[in-house]
Short mmCIF file of C-alpha atoms and ligand atoms in Angstrom, two decimals:
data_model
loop_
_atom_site.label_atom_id
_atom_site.label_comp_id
_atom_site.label_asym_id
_atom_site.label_seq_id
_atom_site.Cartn_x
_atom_site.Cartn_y
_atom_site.Cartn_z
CA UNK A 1 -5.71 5.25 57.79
CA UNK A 2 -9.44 4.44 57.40
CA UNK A 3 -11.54 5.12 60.40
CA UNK A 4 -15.20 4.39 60.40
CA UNK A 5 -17.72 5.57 62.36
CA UNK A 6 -20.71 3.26 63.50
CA UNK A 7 -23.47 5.51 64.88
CA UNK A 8 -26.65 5.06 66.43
CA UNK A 9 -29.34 5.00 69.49
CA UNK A 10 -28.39 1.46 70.58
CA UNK A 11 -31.39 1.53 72.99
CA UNK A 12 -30.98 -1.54 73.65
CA UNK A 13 -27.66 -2.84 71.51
CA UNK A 14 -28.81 -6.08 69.59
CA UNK A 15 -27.00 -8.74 67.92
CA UNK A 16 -27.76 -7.07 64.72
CA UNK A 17 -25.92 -3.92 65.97
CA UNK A 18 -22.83 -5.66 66.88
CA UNK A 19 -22.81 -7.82 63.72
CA UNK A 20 -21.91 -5.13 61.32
CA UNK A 21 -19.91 -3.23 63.62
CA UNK A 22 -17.86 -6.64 63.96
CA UNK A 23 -18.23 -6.68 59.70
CA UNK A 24 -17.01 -2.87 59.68
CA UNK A 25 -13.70 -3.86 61.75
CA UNK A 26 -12.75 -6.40 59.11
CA UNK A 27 -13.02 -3.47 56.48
CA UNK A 28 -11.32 0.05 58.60
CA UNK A 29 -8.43 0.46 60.45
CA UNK A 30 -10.29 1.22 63.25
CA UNK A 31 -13.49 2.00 64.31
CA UNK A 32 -15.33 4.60 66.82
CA UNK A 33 -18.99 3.32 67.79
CA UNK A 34 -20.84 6.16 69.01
CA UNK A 35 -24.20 6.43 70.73
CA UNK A 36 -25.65 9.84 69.19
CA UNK A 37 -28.93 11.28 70.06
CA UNK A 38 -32.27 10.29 67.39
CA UNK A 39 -33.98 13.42 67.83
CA UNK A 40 -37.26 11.16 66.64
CA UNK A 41 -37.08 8.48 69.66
CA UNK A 42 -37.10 9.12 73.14
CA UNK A 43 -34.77 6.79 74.87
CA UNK A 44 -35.09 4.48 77.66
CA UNK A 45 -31.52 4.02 78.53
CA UNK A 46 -29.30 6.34 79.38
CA UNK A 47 -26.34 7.46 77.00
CA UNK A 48 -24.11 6.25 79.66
CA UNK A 49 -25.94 2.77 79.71
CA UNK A 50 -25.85 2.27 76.44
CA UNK A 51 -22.11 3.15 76.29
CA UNK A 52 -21.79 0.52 78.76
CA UNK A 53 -23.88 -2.23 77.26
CA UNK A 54 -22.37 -1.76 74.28
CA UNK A 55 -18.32 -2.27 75.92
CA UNK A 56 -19.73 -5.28 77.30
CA UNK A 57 -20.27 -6.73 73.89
CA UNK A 58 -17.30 -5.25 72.23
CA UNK A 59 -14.15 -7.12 72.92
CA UNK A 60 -12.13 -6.03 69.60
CA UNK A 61 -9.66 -3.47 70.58
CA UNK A 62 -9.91 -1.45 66.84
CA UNK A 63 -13.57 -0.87 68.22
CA UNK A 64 -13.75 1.88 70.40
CA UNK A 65 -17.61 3.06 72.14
CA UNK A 66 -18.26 6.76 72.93
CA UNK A 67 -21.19 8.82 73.17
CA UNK A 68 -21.70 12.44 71.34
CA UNK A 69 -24.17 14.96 71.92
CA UNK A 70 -24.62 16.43 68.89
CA UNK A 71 -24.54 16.36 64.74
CA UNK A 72 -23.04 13.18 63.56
CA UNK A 73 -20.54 15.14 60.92
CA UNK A 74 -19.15 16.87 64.33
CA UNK A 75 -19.07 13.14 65.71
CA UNK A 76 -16.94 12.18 62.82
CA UNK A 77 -14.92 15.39 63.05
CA UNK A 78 -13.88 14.88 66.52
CA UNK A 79 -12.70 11.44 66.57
CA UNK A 80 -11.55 11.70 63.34
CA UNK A 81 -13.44 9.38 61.69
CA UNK A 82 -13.53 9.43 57.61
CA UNK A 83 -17.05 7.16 57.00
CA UNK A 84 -20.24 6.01 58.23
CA UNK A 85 -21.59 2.89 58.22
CA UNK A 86 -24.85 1.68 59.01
CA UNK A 87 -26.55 -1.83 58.71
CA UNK A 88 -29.45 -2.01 55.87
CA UNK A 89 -32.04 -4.39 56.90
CA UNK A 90 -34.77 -4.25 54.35
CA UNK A 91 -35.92 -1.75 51.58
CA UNK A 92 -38.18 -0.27 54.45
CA UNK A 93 -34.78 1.39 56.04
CA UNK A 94 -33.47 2.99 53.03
CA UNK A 95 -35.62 5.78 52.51
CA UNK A 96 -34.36 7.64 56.01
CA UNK A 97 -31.01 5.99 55.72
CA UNK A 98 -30.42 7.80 51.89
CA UNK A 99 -31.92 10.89 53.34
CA UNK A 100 -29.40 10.70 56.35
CA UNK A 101 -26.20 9.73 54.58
CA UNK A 102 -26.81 12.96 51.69
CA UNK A 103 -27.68 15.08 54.28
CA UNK A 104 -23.92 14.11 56.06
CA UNK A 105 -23.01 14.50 53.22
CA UNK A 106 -24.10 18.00 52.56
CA UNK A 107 -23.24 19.17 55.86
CA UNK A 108 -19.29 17.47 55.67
CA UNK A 109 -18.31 15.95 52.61
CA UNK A 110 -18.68 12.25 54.56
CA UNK A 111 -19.37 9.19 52.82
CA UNK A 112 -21.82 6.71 53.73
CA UNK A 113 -21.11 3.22 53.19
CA UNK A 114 -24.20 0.73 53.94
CA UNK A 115 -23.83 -3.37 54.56
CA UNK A 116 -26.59 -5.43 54.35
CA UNK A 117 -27.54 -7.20 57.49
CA UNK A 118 -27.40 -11.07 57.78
CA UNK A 119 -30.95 -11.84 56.73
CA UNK A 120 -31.84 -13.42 60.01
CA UNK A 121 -31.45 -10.30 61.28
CA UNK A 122 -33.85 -8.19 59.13
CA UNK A 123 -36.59 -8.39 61.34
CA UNK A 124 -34.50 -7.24 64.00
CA UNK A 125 -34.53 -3.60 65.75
CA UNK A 126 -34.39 -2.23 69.48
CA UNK A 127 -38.01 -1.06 69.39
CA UNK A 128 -38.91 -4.81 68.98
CA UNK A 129 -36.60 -5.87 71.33
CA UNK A 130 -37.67 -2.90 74.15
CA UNK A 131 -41.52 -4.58 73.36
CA UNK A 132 -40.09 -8.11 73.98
CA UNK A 133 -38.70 -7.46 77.32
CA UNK A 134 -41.43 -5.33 78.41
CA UNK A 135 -44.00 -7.87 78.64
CA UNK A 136 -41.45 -10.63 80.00
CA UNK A 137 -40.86 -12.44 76.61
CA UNK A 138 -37.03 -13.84 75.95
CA UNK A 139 -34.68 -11.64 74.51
CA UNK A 140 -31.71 -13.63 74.43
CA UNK A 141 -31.47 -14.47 70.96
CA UNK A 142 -31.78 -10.99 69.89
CA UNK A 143 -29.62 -9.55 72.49
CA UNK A 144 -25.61 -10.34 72.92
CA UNK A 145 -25.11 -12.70 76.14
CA UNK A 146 -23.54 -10.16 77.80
CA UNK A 147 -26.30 -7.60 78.45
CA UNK A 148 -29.21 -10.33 77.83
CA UNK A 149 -30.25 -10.50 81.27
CA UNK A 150 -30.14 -6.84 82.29
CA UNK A 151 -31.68 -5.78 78.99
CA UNK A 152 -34.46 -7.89 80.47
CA UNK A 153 -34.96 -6.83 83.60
CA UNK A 154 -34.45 -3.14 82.28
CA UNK A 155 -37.10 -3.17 80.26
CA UNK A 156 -39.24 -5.14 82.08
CA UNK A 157 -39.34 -2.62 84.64
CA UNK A 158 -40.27 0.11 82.46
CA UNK A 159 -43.55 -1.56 81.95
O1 LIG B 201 -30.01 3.98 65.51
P1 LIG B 201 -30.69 5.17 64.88
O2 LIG B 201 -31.76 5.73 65.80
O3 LIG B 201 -31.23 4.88 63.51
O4 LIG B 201 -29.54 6.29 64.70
C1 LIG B 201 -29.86 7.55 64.16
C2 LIG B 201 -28.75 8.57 64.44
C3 LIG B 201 -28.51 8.70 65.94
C4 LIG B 201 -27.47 8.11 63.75
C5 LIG B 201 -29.24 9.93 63.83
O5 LIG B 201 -30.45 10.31 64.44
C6 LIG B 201 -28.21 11.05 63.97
O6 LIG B 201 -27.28 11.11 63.21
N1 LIG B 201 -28.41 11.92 64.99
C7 LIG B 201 -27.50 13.03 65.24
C8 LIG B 201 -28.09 14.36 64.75
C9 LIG B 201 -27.75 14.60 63.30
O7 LIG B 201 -26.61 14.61 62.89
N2 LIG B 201 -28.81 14.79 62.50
C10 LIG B 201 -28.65 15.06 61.08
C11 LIG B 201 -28.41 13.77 60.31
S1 LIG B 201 -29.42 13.80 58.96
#
């Protein structure tokens, strides 16, 4: 049985999230998405809004959402996941993303597989989308219909 595991902030989920977590279904068994912690970022959302956001826009039932507090190699551990994978955008993202998967590596003995994002999504990333909403822009193409609206007015109020 492969089981992957599809980590990240997800603050907000975009289209370019749920793309290759839709790809990694078609690849795994199953799948756990988890919304983990990035020590570097301080999110807006909460873990439990993300969590929620993200269920919204996940109607496969080999997809499964959770949030961990915590090293990613214990994520894996506990829901028994046996890879990562995580969306490569551009050249730009590969430096951290190397750095991450050896590390997991290190740590666990976990692979790291990478697939490469649909090109229209390369410019795509949360932080772009958070700036977007803030200033009252329209974040529906970025954003899955499901959470578009309340992604919008979320941010928007953080301003
Ligand atoms: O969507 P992001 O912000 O690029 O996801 C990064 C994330 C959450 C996957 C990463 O920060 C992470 O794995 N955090 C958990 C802590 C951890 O395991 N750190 C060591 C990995 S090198």
């Amino acid at each position: 049985m492969s089981h992957a595991l599809c980590p990240g902030s997800f603050d907000p989920p975009t289209v370019g999230h749920i793309e290759i977590i839709e790809r990694a279904a078609t690849l795994f068994d199953s799948v756990t998405v988890a919304v983990i912690r990035n020590a570097t970022k301080k999110a807006t959302l909460t873990s439990d809004e993300r969590v929620e956001f993200l269920k919204r826009c996940i109607t496969n039932d080999k997809i499964n959402v959770i949030s961990f507090d915590g090293l990613l190699v214990d994520c894996a551990k506990e829901v028994g996941a046996n890879v990562v994978v995580k969306g490569l955008r551009a050249v730009s993202d590969f430096d951290y993303e190397l750095q991450m998967a050896q590390a997991n590596r290190q740590l666990s003995h976990i692979e790291t597989v990478f697939l490469s994002t649909n090109p229209g999504h390369s410019f795509l990333s949360s932080s772009m989308v958070r700036d977007i909403a803030r200033y009252g822009g329209d974040v529906s193409s970025l954003v899955p219909a499901p959470i578009a609206a309340d992604v919008a007015s979320r941010f928007a109020l953080e301003a």
